[in-house]
Structures are given as structure tokens and as C-alpha cells.
Coordinates of C-alpha atoms in Angstrom, one line a residue:
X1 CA -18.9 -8.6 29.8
X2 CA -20.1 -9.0 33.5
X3 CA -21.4 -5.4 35.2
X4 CA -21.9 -4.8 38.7
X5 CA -25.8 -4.8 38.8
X6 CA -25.4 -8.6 37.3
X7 CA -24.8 -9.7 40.7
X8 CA -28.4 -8.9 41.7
X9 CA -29.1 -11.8 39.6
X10 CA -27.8 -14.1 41.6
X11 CA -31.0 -15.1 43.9
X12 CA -28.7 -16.5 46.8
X13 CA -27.1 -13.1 47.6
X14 CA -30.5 -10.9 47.9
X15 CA -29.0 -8.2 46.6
X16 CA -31.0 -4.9 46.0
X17 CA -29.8 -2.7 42.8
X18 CA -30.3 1.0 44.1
X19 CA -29.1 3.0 41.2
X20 CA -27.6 1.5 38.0
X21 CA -25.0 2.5 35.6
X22 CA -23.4 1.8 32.5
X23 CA -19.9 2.4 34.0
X24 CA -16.7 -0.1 33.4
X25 CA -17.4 -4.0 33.3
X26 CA -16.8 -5.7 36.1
X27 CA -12.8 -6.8 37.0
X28 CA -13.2 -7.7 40.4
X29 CA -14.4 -7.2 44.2
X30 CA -12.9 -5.5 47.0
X31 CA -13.6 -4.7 50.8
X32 CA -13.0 -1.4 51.8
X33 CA -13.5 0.5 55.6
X34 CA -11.4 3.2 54.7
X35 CA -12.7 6.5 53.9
X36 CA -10.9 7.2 50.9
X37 CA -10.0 3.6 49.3
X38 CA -8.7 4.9 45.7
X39 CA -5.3 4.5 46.6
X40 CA -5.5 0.6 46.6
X41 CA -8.5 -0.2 43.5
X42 CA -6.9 -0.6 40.3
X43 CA -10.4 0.0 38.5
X44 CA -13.3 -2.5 37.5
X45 CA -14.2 -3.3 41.0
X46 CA -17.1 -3.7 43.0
X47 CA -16.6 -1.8 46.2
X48 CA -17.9 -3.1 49.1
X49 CA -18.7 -1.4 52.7
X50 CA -20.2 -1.7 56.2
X51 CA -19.7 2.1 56.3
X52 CA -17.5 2.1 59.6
X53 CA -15.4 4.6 58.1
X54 CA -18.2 6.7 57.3
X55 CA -20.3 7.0 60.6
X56 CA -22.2 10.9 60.2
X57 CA -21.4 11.6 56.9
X58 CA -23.6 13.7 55.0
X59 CA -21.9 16.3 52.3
X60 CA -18.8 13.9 52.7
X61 CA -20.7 11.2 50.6
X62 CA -20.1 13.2 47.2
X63 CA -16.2 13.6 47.3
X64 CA -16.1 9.6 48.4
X65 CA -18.4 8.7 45.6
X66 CA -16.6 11.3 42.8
X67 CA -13.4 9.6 43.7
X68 CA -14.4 6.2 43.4
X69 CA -15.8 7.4 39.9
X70 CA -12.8 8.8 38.7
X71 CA -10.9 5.9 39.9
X72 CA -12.9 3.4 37.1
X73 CA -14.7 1.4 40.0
X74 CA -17.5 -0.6 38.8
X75 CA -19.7 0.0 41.5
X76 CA -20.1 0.2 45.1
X77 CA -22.1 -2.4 47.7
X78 CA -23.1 -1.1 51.2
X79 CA -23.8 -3.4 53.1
X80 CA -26.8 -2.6 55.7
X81 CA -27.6 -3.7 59.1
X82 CA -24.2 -2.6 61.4
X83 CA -23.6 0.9 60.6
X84 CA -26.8 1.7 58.9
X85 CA -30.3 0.3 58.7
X86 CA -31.1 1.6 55.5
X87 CA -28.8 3.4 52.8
X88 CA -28.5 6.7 53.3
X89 CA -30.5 9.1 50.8
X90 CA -27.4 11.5 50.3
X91 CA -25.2 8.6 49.0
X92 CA -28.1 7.1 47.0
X93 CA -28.2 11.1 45.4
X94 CA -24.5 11.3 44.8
X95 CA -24.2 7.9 43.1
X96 CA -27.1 9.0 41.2
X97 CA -25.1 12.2 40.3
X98 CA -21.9 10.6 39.9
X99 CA -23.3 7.9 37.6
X100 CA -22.1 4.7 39.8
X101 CA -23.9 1.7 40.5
X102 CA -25.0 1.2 43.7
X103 CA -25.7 -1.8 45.6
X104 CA -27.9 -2.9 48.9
X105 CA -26.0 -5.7 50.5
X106 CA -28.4 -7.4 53.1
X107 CA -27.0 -8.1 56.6
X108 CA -27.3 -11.6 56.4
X109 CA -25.4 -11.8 53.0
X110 CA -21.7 -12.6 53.7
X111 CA -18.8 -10.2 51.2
X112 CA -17.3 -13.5 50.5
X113 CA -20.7 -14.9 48.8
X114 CA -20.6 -11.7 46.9
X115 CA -17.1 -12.1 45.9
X116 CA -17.3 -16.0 44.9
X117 CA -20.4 -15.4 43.0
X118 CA -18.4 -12.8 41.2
X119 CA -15.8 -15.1 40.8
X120 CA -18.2 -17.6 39.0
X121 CA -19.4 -14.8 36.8
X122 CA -16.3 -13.5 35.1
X123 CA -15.3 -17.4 35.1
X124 CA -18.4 -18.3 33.1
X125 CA -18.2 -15.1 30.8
X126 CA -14.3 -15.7 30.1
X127 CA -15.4 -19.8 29.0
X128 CA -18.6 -18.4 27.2
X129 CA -16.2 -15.6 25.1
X130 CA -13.5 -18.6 25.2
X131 CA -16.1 -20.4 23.2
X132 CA -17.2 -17.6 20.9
X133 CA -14.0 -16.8 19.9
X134 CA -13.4 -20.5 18.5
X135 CA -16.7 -20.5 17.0
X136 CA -15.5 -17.2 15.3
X137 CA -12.2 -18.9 14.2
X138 CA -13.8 -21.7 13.0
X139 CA -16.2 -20.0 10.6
X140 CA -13.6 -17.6 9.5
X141 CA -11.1 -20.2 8.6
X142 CA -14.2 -21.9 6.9
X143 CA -14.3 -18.8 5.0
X144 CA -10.8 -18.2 4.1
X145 CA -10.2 -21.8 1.9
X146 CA -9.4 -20.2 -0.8
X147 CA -7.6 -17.3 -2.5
X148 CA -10.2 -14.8 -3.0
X149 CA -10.2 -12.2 -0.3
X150 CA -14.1 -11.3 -0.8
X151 CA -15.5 -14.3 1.1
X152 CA -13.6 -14.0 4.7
X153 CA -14.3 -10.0 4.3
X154 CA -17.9 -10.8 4.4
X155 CA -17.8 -13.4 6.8
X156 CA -16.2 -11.0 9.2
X157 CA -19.1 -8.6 9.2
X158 CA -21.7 -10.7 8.8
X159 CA -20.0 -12.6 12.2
X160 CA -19.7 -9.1 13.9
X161 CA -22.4 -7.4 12.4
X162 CA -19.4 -5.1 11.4
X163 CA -18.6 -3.0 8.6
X164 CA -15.7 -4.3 6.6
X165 CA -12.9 -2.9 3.7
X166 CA -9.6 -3.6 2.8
X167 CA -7.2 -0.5 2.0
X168 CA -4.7 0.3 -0.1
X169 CA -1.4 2.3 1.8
X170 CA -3.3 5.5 1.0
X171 CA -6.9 4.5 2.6
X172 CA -8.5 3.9 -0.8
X173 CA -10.6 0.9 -0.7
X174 CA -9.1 -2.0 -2.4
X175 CA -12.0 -4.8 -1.8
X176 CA -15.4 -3.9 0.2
X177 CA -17.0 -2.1 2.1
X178 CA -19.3 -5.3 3.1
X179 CA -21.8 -5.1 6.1
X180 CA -25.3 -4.1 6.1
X181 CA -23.7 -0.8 7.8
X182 CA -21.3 0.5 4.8
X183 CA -22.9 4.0 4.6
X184 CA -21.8 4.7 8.4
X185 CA -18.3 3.7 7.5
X186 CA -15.8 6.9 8.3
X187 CA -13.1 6.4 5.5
X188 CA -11.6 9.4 6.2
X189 CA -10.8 8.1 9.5
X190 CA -9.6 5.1 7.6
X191 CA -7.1 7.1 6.1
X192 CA -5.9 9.2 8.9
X193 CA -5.4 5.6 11.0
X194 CA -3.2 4.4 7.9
X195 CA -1.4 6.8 8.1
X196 CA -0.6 7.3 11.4
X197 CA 0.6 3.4 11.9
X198 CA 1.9 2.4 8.1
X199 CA 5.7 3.6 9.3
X200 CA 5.5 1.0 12.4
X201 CA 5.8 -1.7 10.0
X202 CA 3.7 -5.5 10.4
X203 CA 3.0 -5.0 14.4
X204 CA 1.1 -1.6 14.6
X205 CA -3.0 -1.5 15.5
X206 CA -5.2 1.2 15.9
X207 CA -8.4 1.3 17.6
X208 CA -10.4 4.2 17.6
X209 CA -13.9 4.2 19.2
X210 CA -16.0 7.6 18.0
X211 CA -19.6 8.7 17.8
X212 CA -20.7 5.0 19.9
X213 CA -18.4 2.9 17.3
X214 CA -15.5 1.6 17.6
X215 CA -12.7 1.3 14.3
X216 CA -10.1 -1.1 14.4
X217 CA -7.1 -1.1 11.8
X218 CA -4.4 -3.4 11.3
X219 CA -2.2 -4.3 8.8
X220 CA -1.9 -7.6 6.4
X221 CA 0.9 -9.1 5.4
X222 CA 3.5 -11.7 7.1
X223 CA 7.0 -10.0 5.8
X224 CA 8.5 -6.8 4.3
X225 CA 6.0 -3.5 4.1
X226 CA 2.2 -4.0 4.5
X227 CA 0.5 -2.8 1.3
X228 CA -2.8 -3.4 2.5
X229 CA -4.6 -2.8 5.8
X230 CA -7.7 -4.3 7.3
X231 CA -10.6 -1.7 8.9
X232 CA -13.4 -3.1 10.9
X233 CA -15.9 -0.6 12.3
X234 CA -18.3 -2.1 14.5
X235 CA -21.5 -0.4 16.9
X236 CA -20.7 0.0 20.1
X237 CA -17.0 -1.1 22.3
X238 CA -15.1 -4.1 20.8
X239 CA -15.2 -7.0 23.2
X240 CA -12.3 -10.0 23.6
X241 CA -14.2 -12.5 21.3
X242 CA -14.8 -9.5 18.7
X243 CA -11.0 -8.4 18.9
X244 CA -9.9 -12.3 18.2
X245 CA -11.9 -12.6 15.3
X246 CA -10.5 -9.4 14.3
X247 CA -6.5 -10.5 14.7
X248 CA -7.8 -14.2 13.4
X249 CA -9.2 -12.2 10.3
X250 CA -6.3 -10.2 9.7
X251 CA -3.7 -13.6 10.1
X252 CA -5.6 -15.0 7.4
X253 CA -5.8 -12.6 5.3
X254 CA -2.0 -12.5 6.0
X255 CA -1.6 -15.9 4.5
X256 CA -4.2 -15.4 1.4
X257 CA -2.5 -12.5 0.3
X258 CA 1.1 -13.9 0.5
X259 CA -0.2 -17.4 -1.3
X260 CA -1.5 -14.9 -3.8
X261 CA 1.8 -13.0 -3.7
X262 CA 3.5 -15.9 -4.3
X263 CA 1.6 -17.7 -7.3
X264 CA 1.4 -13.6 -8.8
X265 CA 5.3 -13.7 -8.3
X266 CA 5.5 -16.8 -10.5
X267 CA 3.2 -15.5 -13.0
X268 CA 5.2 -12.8 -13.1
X269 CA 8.4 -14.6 -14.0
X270 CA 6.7 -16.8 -17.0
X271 CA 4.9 -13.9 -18.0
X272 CA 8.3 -11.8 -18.2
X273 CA 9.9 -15.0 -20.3
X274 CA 6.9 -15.0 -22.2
X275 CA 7.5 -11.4 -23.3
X276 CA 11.5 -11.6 -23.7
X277 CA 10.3 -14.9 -26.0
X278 CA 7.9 -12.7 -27.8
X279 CA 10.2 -9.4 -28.4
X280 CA 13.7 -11.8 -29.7
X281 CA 11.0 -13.6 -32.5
X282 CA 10.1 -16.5 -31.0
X283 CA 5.8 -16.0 -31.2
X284 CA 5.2 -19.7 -30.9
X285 CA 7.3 -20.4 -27.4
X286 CA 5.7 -17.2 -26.1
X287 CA 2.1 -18.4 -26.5
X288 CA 2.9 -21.9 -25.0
X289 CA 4.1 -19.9 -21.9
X290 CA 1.4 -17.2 -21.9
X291 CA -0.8 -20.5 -21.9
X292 CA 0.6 -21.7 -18.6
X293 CA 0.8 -18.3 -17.2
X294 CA -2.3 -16.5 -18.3
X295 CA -4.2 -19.2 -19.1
X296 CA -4.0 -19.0 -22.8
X297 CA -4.5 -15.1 -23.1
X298 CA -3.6 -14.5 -26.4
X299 CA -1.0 -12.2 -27.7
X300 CA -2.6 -9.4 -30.0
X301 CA -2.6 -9.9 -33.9
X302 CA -0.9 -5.9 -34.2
X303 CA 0.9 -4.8 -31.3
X304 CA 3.1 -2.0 -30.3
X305 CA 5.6 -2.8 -27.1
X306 CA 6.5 -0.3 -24.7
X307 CA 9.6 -0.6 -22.5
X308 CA 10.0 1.5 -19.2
X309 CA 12.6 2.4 -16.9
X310 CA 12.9 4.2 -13.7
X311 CA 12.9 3.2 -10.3
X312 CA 12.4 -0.3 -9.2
X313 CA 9.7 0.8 -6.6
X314 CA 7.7 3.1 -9.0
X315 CA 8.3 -0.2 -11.6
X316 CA 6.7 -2.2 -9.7
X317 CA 3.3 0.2 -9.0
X318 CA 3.1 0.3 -12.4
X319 CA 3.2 -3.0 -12.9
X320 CA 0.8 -3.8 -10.4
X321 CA -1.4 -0.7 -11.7
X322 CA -1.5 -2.8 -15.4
X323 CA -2.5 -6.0 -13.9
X324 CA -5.2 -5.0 -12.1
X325 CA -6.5 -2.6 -14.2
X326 CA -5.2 -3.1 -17.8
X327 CA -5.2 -7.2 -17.8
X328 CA -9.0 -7.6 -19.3
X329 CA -8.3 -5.5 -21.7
X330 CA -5.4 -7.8 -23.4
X331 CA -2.4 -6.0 -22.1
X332 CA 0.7 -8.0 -21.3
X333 CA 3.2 -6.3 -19.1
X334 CA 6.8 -8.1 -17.4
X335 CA 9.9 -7.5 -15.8
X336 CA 12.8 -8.0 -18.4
X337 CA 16.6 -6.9 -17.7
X338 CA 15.4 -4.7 -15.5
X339 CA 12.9 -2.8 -17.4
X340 CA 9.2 -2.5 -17.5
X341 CA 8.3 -4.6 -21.1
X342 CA 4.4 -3.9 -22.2
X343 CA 2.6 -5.9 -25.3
X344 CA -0.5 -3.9 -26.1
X345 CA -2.7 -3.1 -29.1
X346 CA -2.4 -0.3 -30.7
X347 CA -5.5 1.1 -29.0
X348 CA -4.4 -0.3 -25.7
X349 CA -1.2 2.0 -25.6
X350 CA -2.8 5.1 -24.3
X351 CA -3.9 3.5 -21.4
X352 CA -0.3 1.9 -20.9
X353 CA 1.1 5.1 -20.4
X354 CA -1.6 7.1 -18.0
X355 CA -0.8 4.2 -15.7
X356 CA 3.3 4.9 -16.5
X357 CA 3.6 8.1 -14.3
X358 CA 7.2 8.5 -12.4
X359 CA 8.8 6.3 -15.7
X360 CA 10.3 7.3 -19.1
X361 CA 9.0 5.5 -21.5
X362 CA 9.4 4.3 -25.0
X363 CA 6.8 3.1 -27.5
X364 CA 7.6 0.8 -30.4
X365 CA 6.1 0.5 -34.5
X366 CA 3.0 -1.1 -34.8
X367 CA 3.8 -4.1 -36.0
X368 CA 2.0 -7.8 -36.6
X369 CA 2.5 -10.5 -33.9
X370 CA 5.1 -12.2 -36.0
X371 CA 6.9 -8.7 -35.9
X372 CA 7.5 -7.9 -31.9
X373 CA 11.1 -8.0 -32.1
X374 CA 11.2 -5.2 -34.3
X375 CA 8.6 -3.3 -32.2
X376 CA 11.3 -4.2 -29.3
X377 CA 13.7 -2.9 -31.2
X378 CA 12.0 0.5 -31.9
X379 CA 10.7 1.0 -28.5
X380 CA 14.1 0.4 -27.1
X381 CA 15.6 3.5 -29.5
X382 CA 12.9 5.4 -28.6
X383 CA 13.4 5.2 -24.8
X384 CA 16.9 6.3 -25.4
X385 CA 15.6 9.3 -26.2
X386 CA 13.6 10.3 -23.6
X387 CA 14.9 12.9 -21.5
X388 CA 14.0 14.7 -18.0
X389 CA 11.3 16.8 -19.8
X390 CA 10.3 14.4 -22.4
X391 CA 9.6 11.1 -20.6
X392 CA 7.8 9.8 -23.4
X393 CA 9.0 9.2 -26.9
X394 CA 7.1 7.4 -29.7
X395 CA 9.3 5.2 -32.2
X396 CA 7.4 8.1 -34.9
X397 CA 8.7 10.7 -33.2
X398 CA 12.3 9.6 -33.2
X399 CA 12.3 8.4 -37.0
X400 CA 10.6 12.1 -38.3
X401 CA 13.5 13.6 -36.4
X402 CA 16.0 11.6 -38.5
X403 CA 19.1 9.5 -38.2
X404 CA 20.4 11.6 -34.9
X405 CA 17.7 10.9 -33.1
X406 CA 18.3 7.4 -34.0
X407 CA 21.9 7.6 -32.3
X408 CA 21.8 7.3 -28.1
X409 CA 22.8 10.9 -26.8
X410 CA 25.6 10.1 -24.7
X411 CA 27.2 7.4 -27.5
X412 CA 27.0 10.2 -30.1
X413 CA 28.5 13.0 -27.7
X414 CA 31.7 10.3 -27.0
X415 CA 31.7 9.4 -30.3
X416 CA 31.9 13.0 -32.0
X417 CA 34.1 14.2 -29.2
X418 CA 36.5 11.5 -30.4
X419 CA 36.6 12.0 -34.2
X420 CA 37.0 16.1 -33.9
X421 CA 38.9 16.3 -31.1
X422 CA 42.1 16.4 -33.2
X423 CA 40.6 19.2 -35.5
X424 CA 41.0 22.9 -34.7
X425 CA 38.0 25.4 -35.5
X426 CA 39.5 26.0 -38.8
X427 CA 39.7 22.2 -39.7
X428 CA 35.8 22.1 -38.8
X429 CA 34.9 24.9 -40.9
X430 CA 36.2 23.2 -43.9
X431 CA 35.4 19.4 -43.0
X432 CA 32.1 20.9 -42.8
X433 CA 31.8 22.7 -46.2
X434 CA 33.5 20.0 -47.9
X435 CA 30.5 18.0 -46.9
X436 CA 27.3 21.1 -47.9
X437 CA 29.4 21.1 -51.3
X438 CA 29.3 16.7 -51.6
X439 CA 33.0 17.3 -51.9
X440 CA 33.9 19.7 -54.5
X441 CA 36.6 21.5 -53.9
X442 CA 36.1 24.6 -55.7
X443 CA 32.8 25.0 -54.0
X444 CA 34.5 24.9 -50.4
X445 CA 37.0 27.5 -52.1
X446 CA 34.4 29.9 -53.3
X447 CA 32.1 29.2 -49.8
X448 CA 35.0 30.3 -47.8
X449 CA 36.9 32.7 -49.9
X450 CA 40.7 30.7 -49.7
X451 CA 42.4 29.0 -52.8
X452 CA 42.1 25.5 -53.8
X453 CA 45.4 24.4 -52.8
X454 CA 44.6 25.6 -49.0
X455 CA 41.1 23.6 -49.4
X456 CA 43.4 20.3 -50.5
X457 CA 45.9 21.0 -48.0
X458 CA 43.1 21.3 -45.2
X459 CA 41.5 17.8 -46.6
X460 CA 44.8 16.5 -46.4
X461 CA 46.1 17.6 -43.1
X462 CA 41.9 16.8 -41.9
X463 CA 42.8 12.8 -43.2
X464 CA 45.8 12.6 -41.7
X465 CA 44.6 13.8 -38.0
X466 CA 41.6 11.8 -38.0
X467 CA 42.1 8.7 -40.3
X468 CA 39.5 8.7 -42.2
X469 CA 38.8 9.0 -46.3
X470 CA 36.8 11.8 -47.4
X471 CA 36.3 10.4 -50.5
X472 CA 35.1 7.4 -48.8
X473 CA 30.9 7.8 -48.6
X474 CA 30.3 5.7 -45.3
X475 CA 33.8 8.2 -43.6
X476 CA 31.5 11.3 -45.0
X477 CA 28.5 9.9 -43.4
X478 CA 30.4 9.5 -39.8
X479 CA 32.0 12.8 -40.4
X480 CA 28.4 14.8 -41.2
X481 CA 27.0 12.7 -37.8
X482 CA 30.1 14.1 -35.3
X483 CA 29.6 17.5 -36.6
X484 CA 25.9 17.7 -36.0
X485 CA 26.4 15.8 -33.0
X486 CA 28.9 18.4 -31.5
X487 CA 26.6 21.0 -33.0
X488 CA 23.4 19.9 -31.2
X489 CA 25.4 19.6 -27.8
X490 CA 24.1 17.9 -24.6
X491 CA 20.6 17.9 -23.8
X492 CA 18.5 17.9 -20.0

């Protein structure tokens, strides 16, 4: 950026720099009589002044100067030789006060010399950060050839001498920090930035400059809701060629992550047949499409699968969650009908479901390789019986429980309201001693204190409603399985 006090540079002017500041950069130069010339300066300019306006001044000279502070001007020139011979020392003291760079203009030096050589300044500084910023794009597009995100991260701070991380949606690093400056980096002001710009969607930036740095954040992505956000934190303001390489950093990380999006989207899909391959018997087609999709990563000798449901959002952090953090360890995971499918060892399974949270899920029998489908089969059963408080049921747990807890809750509850809903109390109480007394009729007789012709009448009557044939064993069985159904009753 061009300052004021660069003009005294310029040998053709003769300028002589009286006080010097580190105020705003340069914008501009204006000419000014008046004695109050805020009105009309937008802020960045060089102020300059024969002092006609001011003619006597004395304790006037520290409101003009405050004002033209407050007003952003980048300094002011007075030009010497028509209304004074020399500056005078109470301006010299207020610009000294009022931090603002102050410049002798010699009588023979025109304002239009001092404006043109301005002119040439900002034109040369705006080619020169013209230049940089294609250097910058250059060597960042160099760096971003490939997939990996790592390499154009550290290219960005080693270019800006910056300190670099990509976040997650909650500020928790995902790759990085990289720059010899990491330590310094504020990630709680990471975080609070995230925040305060993830609900504005693809567009939002935040800049932030604190304790002499200055933190950008923007988000990555090209479509749909940013999951990951760049933060640059560099010493000192940002300039134009910095901020460039900044939005040039961010667009191509845009376009990494969504080629990586993509190819993970198709891994995804072979992976997912790979599984529903697997879990229906067919091992062999599987592994030739686990060898295309995850380069020949093996499906485990003993395995237990675990099948998830919830919703899709939650599905798909879990899935993600397995990927990245589950995949070395042999742990195959896919989207099929709808559910979350997981191949694991045995071992492997505890990990599975700590990374499960916000799903119900149900774990298969161990079984060998050659074996998934019934695994499939198991999990599946087992899922059916998780419940609100009991989002996790083992295939073991169903099976101790017995052959209820083999039959889906709301099938059973239909099915047992159907088959007893012609029976009265008093047709229940007998179906159900008939079947605690395997069907002998004197038993039911003696267990609820009626003759034996009432208990065959009942039987009868108890046939006849419901269709079935108690002395049938398979109608007995269905019969035992509505009454403990309707017995055990709904459940949260």
C-alpha cells in the first residue's frame, strides 16, 4: 500500500516529511482552502493547503487537525511560501498529537506534481499487487493438482507467511494448523466466526483483525451446505494480493473437495452394492466389487453386520464418522434400502456403535465370511427390537429373550389383536389353561373349578370363533404367541 510520507520519495517534488504516521494508506489527493474541508474527503487523502483559510490561527489548528483525523485522511501537505514562510509550530504540535502525517510542500512545487506523482504511485502499487496476486494464483493452483487438501493448505501459509486450518461446521480442526505461527492461532475465535456465518450459506466471509492479526474465514464448497471452512490468520492487516490468494485458495479447495465428494459418492455406491452382495450370500461378487471400490480391502474371515436406522442427516455423520475414522481398521459401512449396513469383526463392533449416536441399531451373530446373510438376517431382527430407550439390541439379546422377541412388536400386536378379538375374557381364560395343561381337559377343569363339558363346550365355541384346531400343534403355538403377545402389551 502507498502512505502519505511515500511521496517524499519522489526527488522532483522536494517534499519535507514533518511528522509521520501510520494512519490509512493512501486513496487519493485533494486541495482544500476551506477551513473545515471534512464535508467533501471521503477518507485516504492527502490534504493539501496554502493556508488561506487559516490566516492567525493558533488554538484553531487542533479542532482542524482532529477533524481531518477522524475523517480517515491520510495526511495533510501545507504548502509554504504564500501564507506562511515556515509551518507553523502549533500545527506541527497538533498533528503530532492527533497522529497525522504532515507534509512541507515547497513554494516552487506545483499541487498538480504532487497529485500526478501520486497518481503514478497507487498506479504502480495496483500493477505490482496486480502481479503478486497472479504469482500467488499460480503457485496455488500449482499446489492444488491433486486431491489431497494438505499441499495447497501449506502452500497458503508458506505464500502468506500465514497460519492455516481447515474446520469442521463446529470449528474443530479437520486438516492443519500449517505455518511456522500455529501456536498463535485463536481457534476459539475460529469457532465463534463459524458460527456466526455457517447459517448464510456458500457466500458469507468474516474477517476479524485482533491483537495486530488479522483472521479471515470463509467457507468451501461450490453447492448445498458448506461442511468445511477455511481460517487464515495472518500478522498484521490483509492486503488485496493477500485477500486474492485467500478467495483463490478457498475456490480451489472448493473444487478438490467436491472432486473428492464426487469419487467418495461413487465409492459409496459400489461399496453399498458390495455389502447388499455380501449380506444376500454372494461373498465372491462382493470382493470383486470391494476390489474396485476399496482397492481390494478385504472382507473379514468372522464378521458380525450391524444395520442402522434413523434419520438420513444423522446417517450420513455416521457414515462419514466410520470412514474416516473406522476404515484402517477393516470396517466396511454402506447405504442399503435406506439403512446404515456395517461389516466389522467381531472386535471392531464396539467401535461401530460409539460412532452410532442419534441411531438404533441392530447387531448380527458372529458368523464366517461365507455366513453374512445370516448375520444380515440376525441384525435385521434385532433392530426390530430396539425401542426409544433401548437403541441398541444384540442378535444375543433377542434370542435369550425367546421366540417373542423374535416377532416385530407392531406385527405381533396386529396379529394377536386379530386372533382374540372374537374371544371374550372368559374364552381367554380357558384358551389359556387349555394350553399350561398341553390340552387336557380335566386339568383346565380342575384349574378353573367348572365341569368338563363346560371346558369342551368352551374349546368348541373357542374353534368355532377363531378357526383354528386346538388339537392342531402349529394352531397351539399361534394361539400361546397372541396371548403372550396381548399380555406383554405395547412397549415405548
Amino acid at each position: 500500500m502507498v502512505m502519505a510520507a511515500d511521496l517524499v520519495a519522489v526527488p522532483a517534488l522536494g517534499l519535507r516529511a514533518v511528522h509521520v504516521s501510520d494512519g490509512p494508506p493512501l486513496r487519493w489527493v485533494a486541495t482544500s482552502e476551506l477551513p473545515d474541508p471534512t464535508p467533501f474527503l471521503e477518507g485516504g487523502e492527502l490534504l493539501l493547503t496554502t493556508g488561506l483559510g487559516t490566516r492567525g490561527w493558533s488554538d484553531q489548528w487542533s479542532a482542524y487537525v482532529a477533524r481531518l483525523a477522524a475523517a480517515g485522511a491520510a495526511g495533510l501537505g501545507v504548502g509554504i511560501g504564500l501564507t506562511y514562510s515556515r509551518l507553523p509550530e502549533v500545527l506541527v504540535e497538533a498533528c503530532r498529537a492527533h497522529d497525522l502525517t504532515l507534509l512541507e510542500v515547497p513554494r516552487e512545487t506545483a499541487f498538480v506534481a504532487v497529485s500526478r506523482a501520486a497518481a503514478e504511485l497507487l498506479q504502480d502499487q495496483e500493477a505490482a499487487s496486480t502481479r503478486l496476486a497472479l504469482d500467488l494464483q499460480r503457485r496455488l493452483t500449482r499446489a492444488a493438482l491433486g486431491l489431497d487438501l494438505r499441499p495447497l493448505l501449506e502452500r497458503l501459509a508458506q505464500l502468506l507467511d500465514a497460519t492455516v486450518v481447515l474446520v469442521h461446521r463446529d470449528g474443530e480442526p479437520a486438516d492443519g494448523p500449517f505455518g511456522a505461527g500455529t501456536g498463535g492461532l485463536d481457534l476459539g475465535l475460529v469457532r465463534a466466526e463459524v458460527a456466526g456465518i455457517k447459517g448464510q450459506g456458500l457466500g458469507a466471509v468474516s474477517t476479524t483483525a485482533r491483537d495486530g492479526a488479522t483472521t479471515v474465514v470463509r467457507p468451501i464448497g461450490l453447492a448445498g451446505r458448506p461442511e468445511l471452512y477455511l481460517a487464515v490468520s495472518l500478522p498484521g492487516p490483509i492486503d488485496e494480493p493477500q485477500r486474492s490468494a485467500v478467495s483463490t485458495a478457498a475456490v480451489l479447495l472448493s473444487l478438490a473437495v467436491e472432486r473428492r465428494a464426487e469419487r467418495r459418492a461413487a465409492e459409496r455406491r459400489l461399496r453399498g452394492r458390495a455389502l447388499e452382495l455380501l449380506c444376500s450370500g454372494d461373498l465372491r461378487s462382493a470382493e470383486v466389487l470391494l476390489e474396485v471400490a476399496e482397492s481390494g480391502r478385504p472382507v473379514p474371515e468372522r464378521l458380525r453386520v450391524v444395520r442402522m436406522t434413523g434419520p438420513e442427516e444423522v446417517l450420513g455423520d455416521v457414515l462419514g464418522r466410520i470412514e474416516d475414522d473406522l476404515a484402517d481398521d477393516g470396517v466396511l459401512a454402506g447405504t442399503v434400502d435406506g439403512d446404515l449396513l456395517v461389516v466389522a469383526a467381531p472386535t471392531r463392533v464396539a467401535g461401530v456403535l460409539a460412532a452410532a449416536t442419534g441411531l438404533r441399531a441392530g447387531v448380527g451373530r458372529a458368523v464366517a465370511a461365507q455366513d453374512a446373510r445370516r448375520s444380515a438376517e440376525t441384525a435385521s431382527h434385532a433392530l426390530d427390537r430396539t425401542t426409544a430407550t433401548s437403541p441398541v439390541r444384540r442378535w444375543e439379546d433377542v434370542a435369550d429373550a425367546g421366540p417373542l422377541a423374535l416377532v416385530p412388536e407392531a406385527l405381533g400386536q396386529e396379529y394377536a389383536a386379530s386372533l382374540l378379538a372374537p374371544l371374550d375374557t372368559e374364552h381367554r381364560t380357558t384358551l389359556a389353561a387349555f394350553l399350561r395343561h398341553h390340552g387336557s381337559r380335566g386339568a383346565v377343569a380342575d384349574d378353573l373349578g367348572i365341569h368338563r363339558n363346560t371346558v369342551r363346550n368352551r374349546l368348541t365355541e373357542i374353534e368355532r370363533l377363531t378357526g383354528l384346531d386346538l388339537d392342531d400343534p402349529a394352531a397351539r403355538v399361534g394361539a400361546w404367541l397372541a396371548l403372550e403377545l396381548a399380555a406383554e402389551g405395547p412397549q415405548d
